[in-house]
């Protein structure tokens, strides 16, 4: 344990995809334990009520437009956040969206869009943020993945491929950053109650659910609340210096069966 200084009470957290879902819940959770947070999203107008909620509870927050597929947007977001709140010590890459389609039927540009968003976007963020963390020899990088990275589902080939790549990147980063004071962690949610995918055409959802059921991906209806994924992020970055929680998978608990039931 020699050589590890404790975490500071105040650690700036950058959160991409902060306008909704896991990103918004994570920003609120980190602010709730005393960290200033900078939330970035394309839909910047949706960040306003989240920022108001954080401030109403005494938290410190900064909101700024962010498109993780655009390097200039990332540079502007990180620069503005650090000028406002100080150097970043936590990065949570949670920006994402999903489009359901069989792999062969998806337009190649839309397929690559998923990869650019979930994998390329995370790499662009670490490319921008890591130099500062390396100079200071401290920091936490949290990459939000999905259990579909290990168990791809039908109609989610692009998303699953991007998340599998994200986890491979995280593993490489852990090896490359060993001994630098920077920890890289994957938070891997199972089915989570967010707005992602809710605008899908019902004509697609029907065959999708049939295929998920046939392949064993639809055992029960319970989903993880976004706030519980955020709690996993808090646990990861709150680990004392000298310890490294490299993977946190969060799955929904199945409904409790009545006594004596075998169904």
mmCIF file of N, CA and C in Angstrom, residues 31 47 55 85 110 115 174 176 243 249:
data_model
loop_
_atom_site.group_PDB
_atom_site.id
_atom_site.type_symbol
_atom_site.label_atom_id
_atom_site.label_comp_id
_atom_site.label_asym_id
_atom_site.label_seq_id
_atom_site.Cartn_x
_atom_site.Cartn_y
_atom_site.Cartn_z
ATOM 1 N N UNK A 31 -22.496 13.495 -7.514
ATOM 2 C CA UNK A 31 -22.693 14.785 -6.846
ATOM 3 C C UNK A 31 -23.190 14.583 -5.420
ATOM 4 N N UNK A 47 -30.234 18.478 -20.089
ATOM 5 C CA UNK A 47 -29.352 18.482 -18.921
ATOM 6 C C UNK A 47 -29.807 19.493 -17.873
ATOM 7 N N UNK A 55 -28.135 20.850 -8.049
ATOM 8 C CA UNK A 55 -27.907 22.091 -7.296
ATOM 9 C C UNK A 55 -28.867 22.212 -6.115
ATOM 10 N N UNK A 85 -14.257 23.760 -13.086
ATOM 11 C CA UNK A 85 -14.303 22.965 -11.864
ATOM 12 C C UNK A 85 -12.977 22.351 -11.441
ATOM 13 N N UNK A 110 -24.954 2.921 -40.610
ATOM 14 C CA UNK A 110 -25.634 2.923 -39.313
ATOM 15 C C UNK A 110 -24.965 1.927 -38.369
ATOM 16 N N UNK A 115 -20.664 1.642 -33.582
ATOM 17 C CA UNK A 115 -19.277 1.428 -33.170
ATOM 18 C C UNK A 115 -18.611 2.768 -32.852
ATOM 19 N N UNK A 174 -5.996 -1.421 -18.867
ATOM 20 C CA UNK A 174 -5.565 -1.812 -17.522
ATOM 21 C C UNK A 174 -4.106 -2.247 -17.531
ATOM 22 N N UNK A 176 -1.800 -1.410 -19.876
ATOM 23 C CA UNK A 176 -0.954 -0.287 -20.279
ATOM 24 C C UNK A 176 -0.765 0.732 -19.162
ATOM 25 N N UNK A 243 -6.392 -0.422 -4.229
ATOM 26 C CA UNK A 243 -7.264 -1.503 -4.673
ATOM 27 C C UNK A 243 -7.920 -1.084 -5.977
ATOM 28 N N UNK A 249 -20.547 -6.057 -12.603
ATOM 29 C CA UNK A 249 -21.712 -6.422 -13.412
ATOM 30 C C UNK A 249 -22.963 -6.304 -12.562
#
